[in-house]
Short mmCIF file of C-alpha atoms in Angstrom, two decimals:
data_model
loop_
_atom_site.label_atom_id
_atom_site.label_comp_id
_atom_site.label_asym_id
_atom_site.label_seq_id
_atom_site.Cartn_x
_atom_site.Cartn_y
_atom_site.Cartn_z
CA MET G 953 73.55 72.45 103.16
CA ALA G 954 74.05 74.03 106.54
CA ALA G 955 75.84 77.20 106.74
CA VAL G 956 78.95 75.88 108.55
CA TRP G 957 79.33 73.17 105.97
CA GLN G 958 79.14 75.54 103.28
CA GLN G 959 82.19 77.57 104.99
CA VAL G 960 84.01 74.14 105.12
CA LEU G 961 83.55 73.57 101.53
CA ALA G 962 84.59 77.19 100.62
CA VAL G 963 87.81 76.84 102.58
CA ASP G 964 88.83 73.52 100.76
CA ALA G 965 87.85 74.99 97.37
CA ARG G 966 90.23 78.12 98.08
CA TYR G 967 93.17 75.65 98.78
CA ASN G 968 92.11 73.35 96.05
CA ALA G 969 94.51 74.86 93.18
CA TYR G 970 97.63 73.49 95.45
CA ARG G 971 96.38 70.02 95.42
CA THR G 972 98.04 68.45 92.33
CA PRO G 973 98.30 71.75 90.51
CA THR G 974 98.72 70.17 87.00
CA PHE G 975 95.60 67.91 87.34
CA PRO G 976 92.66 70.23 87.47
CA GLN G 977 90.26 67.17 86.86
CA PHE G 978 91.48 65.60 89.91
CA ARG G 979 90.59 68.76 91.95
CA THR G 980 87.21 68.97 90.24
CA GLN G 981 86.56 65.36 91.35
CA TYR G 982 87.95 66.02 94.78
CA ILE G 983 85.56 69.04 95.43
CA ARG G 984 82.51 67.18 93.93
CA ARG G 985 82.95 64.41 96.43
CA ARG G 986 83.77 66.84 99.23
CA SER G 987 80.53 68.52 98.35
CA GLN G 988 78.70 65.22 98.49
CA LEU G 989 79.88 64.24 101.74
CA LEU G 990 79.48 67.77 103.56
CA ARG G 991 75.70 67.57 102.27
CA GLU G 992 75.37 64.24 103.97
CA ASN G 993 76.93 65.47 107.06
CA ALA G 994 74.63 68.45 106.99
CA LYS G 995 71.45 66.00 106.93
CA ALA G 996 73.07 64.25 109.85
CA GLY G 997 72.55 66.85 112.27
CA HIS G 998 75.60 67.11 114.07
CA PRO G 999 75.65 69.71 116.97
CA PRO G 1000 76.72 73.17 115.77
CA ALA G 1001 79.46 73.59 118.21
CA LEU G 1002 81.00 70.29 116.82
CA ARG G 1003 80.67 71.73 113.19
CA ARG G 1004 82.28 74.96 114.02
CA GLN G 1005 85.21 73.26 115.94
CA TYR G 1006 85.84 71.21 112.81
CA LEU G 1007 85.68 74.16 110.50
CA ARG G 1008 88.21 75.97 112.86
CA LEU G 1009 90.55 72.80 112.92
CA ARG G 1010 90.17 72.26 109.12
CA GLY G 1011 91.18 76.01 108.62
CA GLN G 1012 94.33 75.64 110.75
CA LEU G 1013 95.43 72.47 109.00
CA LEU G 1014 95.09 73.89 105.58
CA GLY G 1015 96.80 77.02 106.60
CA GLN G 1016 99.65 75.23 108.10
CA ARG G 1017 100.02 72.89 105.05
CA TYR G 1018 99.70 75.36 102.25
CA GLY G 1019 100.09 78.91 103.92
CA PRO G 1020 97.37 81.24 104.49
CA LEU G 1021 95.45 82.85 101.68
CA SER G 1022 94.29 86.47 101.63
CA GLU G 1023 91.29 87.61 99.76
CA PRO G 1024 88.91 90.05 101.19
CA GLY G 1025 85.40 89.01 101.49
CA SER G 1026 86.06 85.44 100.88
CA ALA G 1027 86.67 82.40 102.52
CA ARG G 1028 90.48 83.08 102.61
CA ALA G 1029 90.08 86.04 104.89
CA TYR G 1030 88.33 83.57 107.27
CA SER G 1031 91.11 80.84 107.38
CA ASN G 1032 93.70 83.83 107.60
CA SER G 1033 91.79 85.19 110.73
CA ILE G 1034 92.08 81.80 112.25
CA VAL G 1035 95.74 81.05 111.55
CA ARG G 1036 97.01 84.64 112.26
CA SER G 1037 94.33 85.77 115.08
CA SER G 1038 97.40 86.34 117.37
CA ARG G 1039 98.85 88.76 114.58
CA THR G 1040 95.65 90.93 113.98
CA THR G 1041 95.21 92.34 117.62
CA LEU G 1042 96.97 95.62 117.79
CA ASP G 1043 98.50 94.84 121.17
CA ARG G 1044 100.31 91.66 120.05
CA MET G 1045 101.86 92.90 116.74
CA GLU G 1046 105.41 93.36 116.24
CA ASP G 1047 107.15 96.55 114.85
CA PHE G 1048 108.73 95.13 111.51
CA GLU G 1049 110.70 98.22 111.10
CA ASP G 1050 112.61 97.10 114.29
CA ASP G 1051 112.79 93.52 113.38
CA PRO G 1052 112.48 92.59 109.73
CA ARG G 1053 113.79 89.13 110.26
CA ALA G 1054 110.50 88.33 112.06
CA LEU G 1055 108.80 87.58 108.87
CA GLY G 1056 110.96 84.59 108.07
CA ALA G 1057 110.61 83.21 111.49
CA ARG G 1058 106.86 82.44 111.03
CA GLY G 1059 106.01 79.73 108.79
CA HIS G 1060 102.39 80.42 108.92
CA ARG G 1061 102.91 83.96 107.45
CA ARG G 1062 104.08 82.54 104.07
CA SER G 1063 102.18 83.78 101.06
CA VAL G 1064 101.98 83.14 97.27
CA SER G 1065 105.45 84.44 96.00
CA ARG G 1066 105.63 86.53 92.79
CA GLY G 1067 107.27 83.65 90.96
CA SER G 1068 104.35 81.03 91.99
CA TYR G 1069 101.95 83.94 91.30
CA GLN G 1070 103.24 83.95 87.59
CA LEU G 1071 103.86 80.06 87.27
CA GLN G 1072 100.19 79.49 88.38
CA ALA G 1073 98.86 81.94 85.76
CA GLN G 1074 100.84 80.23 83.18
CA MET G 1075 99.70 76.77 84.15
CA ASN G 1076 96.11 78.00 84.11
CA ARG G 1077 96.68 79.20 80.46
CA ALA G 1078 98.38 76.02 79.43
CA VAL G 1079 95.43 73.93 81.02
CA TYR G 1080 92.70 76.07 79.39
CA GLU G 1081 94.16 77.32 76.15
CA ASP G 1082 91.20 76.39 74.39
CA ARG G 1083 89.21 79.30 75.97
CA PRO G 1084 88.05 82.43 74.16
CA PRO G 1085 90.82 84.97 73.89
CA GLY G 1086 90.81 87.36 76.99
CA SER G 1087 88.68 85.04 79.28
CA VAL G 1088 89.02 85.83 83.16
CA VAL G 1089 86.65 83.44 84.70
CA PRO G 1090 86.44 79.74 85.31
CA THR G 1091 85.82 77.35 82.49
CA SER G 1092 82.96 74.84 82.18
CA ALA G 1093 85.35 72.34 83.66
CA ALA G 1094 85.17 74.05 86.87
CA GLU G 1095 82.52 72.04 88.36
CA ALA G 1096 83.92 72.82 91.91
CA SER G 1097 82.75 76.24 91.54
CA ARG G 1098 79.19 75.56 90.52
CA ALA G 1099 79.24 73.21 93.49
CA MET G 1100 79.44 76.19 95.76
CA ALA G 1101 76.88 78.37 94.12
CA GLY G 1102 74.51 76.14 92.00
CA ASP G 1103 73.51 76.17 88.40
CA THR G 1104 71.42 79.26 88.42
CA SER G 1105 72.01 82.04 85.88
CA LEU G 1106 73.68 85.30 86.81
CA SER G 1107 70.46 87.04 86.31
CA GLU G 1108 69.01 84.73 89.07
CA ASN G 1109 72.06 85.23 91.21
CA TYR G 1110 71.79 88.93 91.21
CA ALA G 1111 68.13 89.32 91.24
CA PHE G 1112 68.37 91.96 94.18
CA ALA G 1113 64.90 93.57 94.31
CA GLY G 1114 63.72 94.40 97.73
CA MET G 1115 65.12 96.90 100.16
CA TYR G 1116 66.03 94.89 103.51
CA HIS G 1117 66.74 98.23 105.33
CA VAL G 1118 67.64 101.95 104.96
CA PHE G 1119 69.92 103.60 107.40
CA ASP G 1120 69.74 107.27 107.39
CA GLN G 1121 71.71 108.45 110.41
CA HIS G 1122 74.22 110.52 108.39
CA VAL G 1123 71.42 112.20 106.22
CA ASP G 1124 72.67 115.35 104.46
CA GLU G 1125 76.31 114.39 104.66
CA ALA G 1126 77.73 112.04 101.88
CA VAL G 1127 78.75 108.56 102.85
CA PRO G 1128 81.71 107.68 100.67
CA ARG G 1129 82.43 104.28 102.07
CA VAL G 1130 80.35 101.27 103.12
CA ARG G 1131 81.73 97.78 103.84
CA PHE G 1132 80.48 94.58 105.27
CA ALA G 1133 82.98 92.93 107.91
CA ASN G 1134 85.08 90.27 106.45
CA ASP G 1135 83.31 86.74 106.15
CA ASP G 1136 80.32 88.25 108.16
CA ARG G 1137 76.78 88.45 106.76
CA HIS G 1138 75.29 90.89 109.07
CA ARG G 1139 77.77 93.47 110.41
CA LEU G 1140 78.18 96.52 108.27
CA ALA G 1141 80.06 99.80 108.58
CA CYS G 1142 79.80 103.14 106.82
CA CYS G 1143 81.99 106.43 107.20
CA SER G 1144 80.60 109.94 106.61
CA LEU G 1145 81.71 113.39 105.89
CA ASP G 1146 80.02 114.55 109.17
CA GLY G 1147 83.27 113.06 110.84
CA SER G 1148 81.77 109.82 112.15
CA ILE G 1149 81.78 106.20 111.51
CA SER G 1150 78.71 103.77 112.20
CA LEU G 1151 78.87 100.29 112.98
CA CYS G 1152 75.53 98.48 112.37
CA GLN G 1153 74.01 95.17 112.88
CA LEU G 1154 71.27 93.56 110.54
CA VAL G 1155 70.48 90.56 112.68
CA PRO G 1156 68.45 90.14 115.07
CA ALA G 1157 65.67 92.27 113.55
CA PRO G 1158 65.23 95.22 113.39
CA PRO G 1159 68.41 96.28 112.04
CA SER G 1160 70.03 98.84 114.25
CA VAL G 1161 73.28 101.26 114.72
CA LEU G 1162 75.09 99.50 117.38
CA ARG G 1163 77.60 102.50 117.95
CA VAL G 1164 79.02 105.62 116.28
CA LEU G 1165 82.45 106.24 116.33
CA ARG G 1166 83.37 109.72 117.07
CA GLY G 1167 86.62 111.64 117.40
CA HIS G 1168 87.68 112.97 113.80
CA THR G 1169 87.18 116.71 113.43
CA ARG G 1170 86.38 116.72 109.98
CA GLY G 1171 84.87 114.18 107.28
CA VAL G 1172 86.10 110.72 107.26
CA SER G 1173 87.22 109.80 103.77
CA ASP G 1174 87.81 106.04 104.08
CA PHE G 1175 87.98 103.18 106.52
CA ALA G 1176 89.03 99.39 106.62
CA TRP G 1177 88.20 96.48 108.48
CA SER G 1178 91.18 94.16 109.79
CA LEU G 1179 90.87 90.63 108.60
CA SER G 1180 89.62 89.46 112.05
CA ASN G 1181 87.25 92.44 112.24
CA ASP G 1182 88.58 93.37 115.89
CA ILE G 1183 89.95 96.78 114.54
CA LEU G 1184 89.18 99.53 112.07
CA VAL G 1185 91.43 102.09 110.59
CA SER G 1186 89.91 105.30 109.49
CA THR G 1187 91.34 108.35 107.52
CA SER G 1188 90.06 111.86 107.70
CA LEU G 1189 90.27 115.23 105.95
CA ASP G 1190 91.56 116.59 109.46
CA ALA G 1191 95.03 114.93 108.45
CA THR G 1192 94.72 112.08 110.99
CA MET G 1193 94.17 108.41 110.78
CA ARG G 1194 92.69 106.56 113.79
CA ILE G 1195 92.54 103.02 114.85
CA TRP G 1196 89.36 101.83 116.47
CA ALA G 1197 88.45 98.87 118.53
CA SER G 1198 85.16 97.47 116.81
CA GLU G 1199 84.14 95.74 119.98
CA ASP G 1200 83.49 98.80 122.26
CA GLY G 1201 83.90 101.61 119.67
CA ARG G 1202 87.06 103.17 121.63
CA CYS G 1203 89.68 104.86 119.69
CA ILE G 1204 93.10 103.14 120.41
CA ARG G 1205 95.37 105.32 118.70
CA GLU G 1206 95.25 108.57 116.68
CA ILE G 1207 98.16 109.09 114.15
CA PRO G 1208 98.85 112.36 112.44
CA ASP G 1209 99.59 112.21 108.70
CA PRO G 1210 103.47 112.34 108.18
CA ASP G 1211 103.02 115.56 105.69
CA GLY G 1212 100.20 117.20 107.73
CA SER G 1213 97.89 116.78 104.92
CA GLU G 1214 94.23 115.69 104.43
CA LEU G 1215 94.10 111.64 104.39
CA LEU G 1216 91.94 110.53 101.34
CA CYS G 1217 92.25 106.68 101.56
CA CYS G 1218 93.59 103.82 103.33
CA THR G 1219 93.91 99.92 103.17
CA PHE G 1220 95.29 97.13 105.38
CA GLN G 1221 98.31 95.20 104.07
CA PRO G 1222 96.50 91.74 103.57
CA VAL G 1223 98.92 89.37 105.08
CA ASN G 1224 100.35 91.59 107.98
CA ASN G 1225 97.47 93.78 109.31
CA ASN G 1226 100.21 95.56 111.51
CA LEU G 1227 100.87 97.70 108.30
CA THR G 1228 98.46 100.13 106.83
CA VAL G 1229 98.80 102.17 103.77
CA VAL G 1230 97.31 105.70 103.31
CA GLY G 1231 97.09 108.21 100.61
CA ASN G 1232 97.05 111.91 101.15
CA ALA G 1233 96.32 115.26 99.36
CA LYS G 1234 99.98 116.10 99.06
CA HIS G 1235 100.51 113.12 96.34
CA ASN G 1236 102.02 110.96 98.91
CA VAL G 1237 101.66 107.23 99.79
CA HIS G 1238 102.93 106.22 103.13
CA VAL G 1239 103.04 102.64 104.82
CA VAL G 1240 102.20 103.11 108.49
CA ASN G 1241 102.93 100.66 111.61
CA ILE G 1242 99.88 101.01 113.28
CA SER G 1243 101.48 99.50 116.45
CA THR G 1244 103.93 102.44 116.80
CA GLY G 1245 102.15 104.89 114.88
CA LYS G 1246 105.37 105.54 112.73
CA LYS G 1247 105.93 105.75 109.21
CA VAL G 1248 107.87 102.62 107.88
CA LYS G 1249 111.30 103.53 106.54
CA GLY G 1250 111.33 103.31 102.82
CA GLY G 1251 107.45 102.95 102.71
CA SER G 1252 106.72 106.30 101.15
CA SER G 1253 106.29 107.22 97.52
CA LYS G 1254 105.11 110.26 95.47
CA LEU G 1255 102.42 110.26 92.69
CA THR G 1256 101.32 112.94 90.35
CA GLY G 1257 98.41 113.92 91.95
CA ARG G 1258 96.12 113.60 95.13
CA VAL G 1259 96.10 109.87 96.10
CA LEU G 1260 92.35 108.78 95.90
CA ALA G 1261 92.29 105.02 95.72
CA LEU G 1262 94.38 102.21 96.88
CA SER G 1263 94.34 98.54 96.46
CA PHE G 1264 96.69 95.48 97.07
CA ASP G 1265 96.53 92.14 95.29
CA ALA G 1266 95.61 89.12 97.30
CA PRO G 1267 99.04 87.97 98.39
CA GLY G 1268 99.84 91.57 99.36
CA ARG G 1269 103.07 91.87 97.17
CA LEU G 1270 101.54 94.35 94.75
CA LEU G 1271 99.91 97.63 95.56
CA TRP G 1272 97.99 99.94 93.09
CA ALA G 1273 97.46 103.68 93.67
CA GLY G 1274 95.30 105.86 91.77
CA ASP G 1275 95.45 109.85 91.82
CA ASP G 1276 93.27 112.75 90.73
CA ARG G 1277 95.28 113.43 87.50
CA GLY G 1278 94.34 110.04 85.94
CA SER G 1279 97.42 107.74 86.74
CA VAL G 1280 97.43 104.37 88.25
CA PHE G 1281 100.97 103.57 89.79
CA SER G 1282 101.91 99.82 90.75
CA PHE G 1283 104.29 99.21 93.72
CA LEU G 1284 106.29 96.03 94.85
CA PHE G 1285 105.82 95.67 98.45
CA ASP G 1286 108.49 94.13 100.36
CA MET G 1287 106.98 91.98 103.06
CA ALA G 1288 109.49 92.07 105.47
CA THR G 1289 110.04 95.70 105.81
CA GLY G 1290 107.10 97.43 104.25
CA LYS G 1291 109.22 99.04 101.71
CA LEU G 1292 107.67 100.56 98.48
CA THR G 1293 109.24 100.25 95.13
CA LYS G 1294 107.58 101.99 92.36
CA ALA G 1295 107.18 99.71 89.33
CA LYS G 1296 104.80 100.73 86.58
CA ARG G 1297 102.55 103.83 85.69
CA LEU G 1298 99.41 103.73 83.71
CA VAL G 1299 97.70 107.02 82.42
CA VAL G 1300 93.96 106.02 82.39
CA HIS G 1301 93.01 109.32 81.09
CA GLU G 1302 94.96 112.55 81.71
CA GLY G 1303 92.99 114.82 84.17
CA SER G 1304 90.32 112.34 85.20
CA PRO G 1305 90.44 111.30 88.83
CA VAL G 1306 90.94 107.73 89.57
CA THR G 1307 88.29 107.25 92.47
CA SER G 1308 88.25 103.53 92.96
CA ILE G 1309 90.72 100.43 92.40
CA SER G 1310 89.64 97.14 93.24
CA ALA G 1311 91.87 93.99 92.66
CA ARG G 1312 90.85 90.40 92.35
CA SER G 1313 92.85 87.51 91.77
CA TRP G 1314 91.91 84.18 90.22
CA VAL G 1315 95.41 82.81 90.46
CA SER G 1316 94.32 79.84 92.84
CA ARG G 1317 91.48 78.79 90.60
CA GLU G 1318 90.78 77.64 87.13
CA ALA G 1319 91.02 81.05 85.49
CA ARG G 1320 93.55 82.98 83.34
CA ASP G 1321 94.64 86.28 84.85
CA PRO G 1322 94.23 88.42 88.02
CA SER G 1323 92.11 91.63 87.15
CA LEU G 1324 91.61 95.14 88.25
CA LEU G 1325 88.47 97.36 88.32
CA ILE G 1326 88.81 100.90 88.01
CA ASN G 1327 86.52 104.04 88.17
CA ALA G 1328 87.98 107.04 86.73
CA CYS G 1329 85.28 109.82 85.92
CA LEU G 1330 85.10 108.82 82.43
CA ASN G 1331 81.40 107.67 82.41
CA LYS G 1332 82.87 104.24 82.04
CA LEU G 1333 83.92 101.32 84.54
CA LEU G 1334 87.16 99.72 83.45
CA LEU G 1335 88.27 96.22 83.62
CA TYR G 1336 92.05 95.72 83.33
CA ARG G 1337 93.94 92.49 83.11
CA VAL G 1338 97.13 92.35 85.28
CA VAL G 1339 99.79 90.94 82.76
CA ASP G 1340 102.84 90.48 84.88
CA ASN G 1341 104.54 90.53 88.27
CA GLU G 1342 105.04 94.48 88.27
CA GLY G 1343 101.37 95.17 88.02
CA THR G 1344 101.29 96.10 84.38
CA LEU G 1345 97.64 96.61 83.31
CA GLN G 1346 96.03 95.87 79.90
CA LEU G 1347 92.56 97.13 79.33
CA LYS G 1348 90.13 94.17 78.79
CA ARG G 1349 86.83 95.98 78.39
CA SER G 1350 84.68 98.87 79.76
CA PHE G 1351 80.88 99.27 80.70
CA PRO G 1352 78.78 102.42 80.46
CA ILE G 1353 77.90 104.28 83.67
CA GLU G 1354 77.38 107.89 84.52
CA GLN G 1355 80.57 109.34 86.46
CA SER G 1356 81.98 112.50 85.78
CA SER G 1357 82.71 114.19 89.01
CA HIS G 1358 81.63 112.27 92.10
CA PRO G 1359 84.10 109.65 93.78
CA VAL G 1360 82.23 106.60 92.60
CA ARG G 1361 83.43 103.15 93.84
CA SER G 1362 83.04 99.55 92.33
CA ILE G 1363 83.60 96.07 93.48
CA PHE G 1364 84.01 92.42 92.14
CA CYS G 1365 81.12 90.05 93.44
CA PRO G 1366 82.88 87.77 96.36
CA LEU G 1367 81.73 84.54 94.91
CA MET G 1368 82.49 85.39 91.32
CA SER G 1369 85.00 82.43 91.04
CA PHE G 1370 82.26 80.05 92.04
CA ARG G 1371 80.07 80.77 88.85
CA GLN G 1372 79.84 80.59 85.12
CA GLY G 1373 80.23 84.23 84.23
CA ALA G 1374 81.60 86.95 86.57
CA CYS G 1375 79.71 89.83 87.83
CA VAL G 1376 80.88 93.33 88.93
CA VAL G 1377 78.83 96.00 90.91
CA THR G 1378 79.28 99.80 90.65
CA GLY G 1379 77.76 102.88 91.82
CA SER G 1380 76.79 105.62 89.41
CA GLU G 1381 75.71 109.18 89.32
CA ASP G 1382 72.53 108.30 87.80
CA MET G 1383 71.37 107.19 91.50
CA CYS G 1384 71.39 103.56 90.39
CA VAL G 1385 73.49 100.54 91.28
CA HIS G 1386 74.47 98.71 88.15
CA PHE G 1387 75.55 94.98 87.79
CA PHE G 1388 77.53 94.03 84.86
CA ASP G 1389 78.71 90.37 83.59
CA VAL G 1390 82.39 90.75 82.24
CA GLU G 1391 82.04 87.69 80.05
CA ARG G 1392 79.08 88.99 77.92
CA ALA G 1393 80.02 90.42 74.79
CA ALA G 1394 76.73 92.42 74.45
CA LYS G 1395 74.22 93.59 76.81
CA ALA G 1396 76.42 93.07 79.87
CA ALA G 1397 73.88 94.73 82.25
CA VAL G 1398 72.70 92.00 84.38
CA ASN G 1399 70.48 94.25 86.89
CA LYS G 1400 69.96 97.73 88.00
CA LEU G 1401 68.75 98.75 91.35
CA GLN G 1402 66.66 102.07 91.75
CA GLY G 1403 66.02 103.84 95.05
CA HIS G 1404 68.76 106.37 95.96
CA SER G 1405 67.84 110.15 95.40
CA ALA G 1406 71.41 111.12 95.03
CA PRO G 1407 74.60 109.69 93.28
CA VAL G 1408 75.59 106.18 94.58
CA LEU G 1409 79.10 106.42 95.80
CA ASP G 1410 79.97 102.99 97.12
CA VAL G 1411 78.75 99.23 97.10
CA SER G 1412 79.58 96.33 99.19
CA PHE G 1413 78.37 92.73 99.38
CA ASN G 1414 78.22 90.44 102.48
CA CYS G 1415 80.35 87.21 102.25
CA ASP G 1416 77.58 84.99 100.74
CA GLU G 1417 76.05 87.77 98.51
CA SER G 1418 72.54 87.49 100.21
CA LEU G 1419 72.96 91.18 100.96
CA LEU G 1420 74.22 94.24 99.19
CA ALA G 1421 74.78 97.69 100.79
CA SER G 1422 74.91 100.99 98.91
CA SER G 1423 75.62 104.46 100.08
CA ASP G 1424 75.17 107.86 98.35
CA ALA G 1425 76.07 111.54 98.28
CA SER G 1426 72.99 112.45 100.56
CA GLY G 1427 74.06 110.28 103.35
CA MET G 1428 71.61 107.43 102.85
CA VAL G 1429 72.53 103.65 103.14
CA ILE G 1430 70.35 101.06 101.60
CA VAL G 1431 70.68 97.27 102.21
CA TRP G 1432 69.24 95.29 99.37
CA ARG G 1433 68.09 91.87 99.73
CA ARG G 1434 68.39 88.86 96.96
CA GLU G 1435 65.10 88.13 95.62
CA GLN G 1436 63.89 84.88 96.96
CA LYS G 1437 63.11 82.22 94.15
#
């Protein structure tokens, strides 16, 4: 199937839960028939421009009908960037501090409410109550999922074997974060403790560094792409965050930390990219309006330690923050004002730094519960179930890795909702990249990539899982290619 038709099917599949939500069999039949028709269209050879125009219009219509969905690294983010393209460029964003009513004035910014979040999870449980206890992935009835990814096994899906390219422009300084752009197969960025950020292009060959963003006077601890990939936000040990234009690499704005402290992590609010959340070394979480450079009123809270990790749920109404003393806090996020309300606290392990939090929600698909993936320097990767609307966590299972001191990160595979089985990927201090199937009761390891000469700190998939990037403590970034069958 042509790539554009795959994207069309992905958009339809993401919105499929809103079509007769109490009749999953109808939704399955719909997607199977949709897949068949799109394959026939792909064979017909319509002009590429026409296919792209159809995809754009389809995304707009679905967004207007059901409201945009936000899930990084998936087709949801693509449709969001279409519907909200005028909202994701810096010079067109309103100051929500000044006019909180603006949220309600725009129907296209509607998102999944906490009530519907819980209701959908309850319906999923009722429909698939015959699943084994604790299941978190689609059932065998989810034929629509297999239509997207095929019937290959997990081992085949994640048979990454060859190195596609190695970037070494940051050698001798750790690269704590590497990220593919949203819904992009070939654009990659990484930040380094040498104080710079590299924007890389993998196609056309040979892969190259497009530009290096310089301006921070100390190491860059974290960065994030906006949904439309037109801007990046970075945080640094120099106590500033910077807003960059990805097109030409210019620094649009420099924003000092409100506490004058080292900034250790950042994340965009997934529905309103005008708001960014940062965590600092003085134990504080702040919501910052990047249009004005000001801290949002009521958008600050204190943790028990240095804030090392942040993650939103897909609708953007729950925020989790982890600190270096082993705690994970959940916050309710007010979509209109950016205000944070502390909800729950989980002590993962007293004194063990929480270095990574990754949220994934299956609430719009045929699965039971949203989940959270956590690294916490315990020589384990932890998978938690989110059990209520306040972000309460319940441990589902753990996977053995080596992590006792380095800020290792992990991710959910972006297409996991489309397969039988669900895969997570993590770095490790044993200098390997590990793949685990969360559904396997025993022998959960699916694959292990060896090639780094230092602890692997971060991993990132491109949108179709054809490439995987990993970064390490020596400054090397390896792009791995899926083995061709």
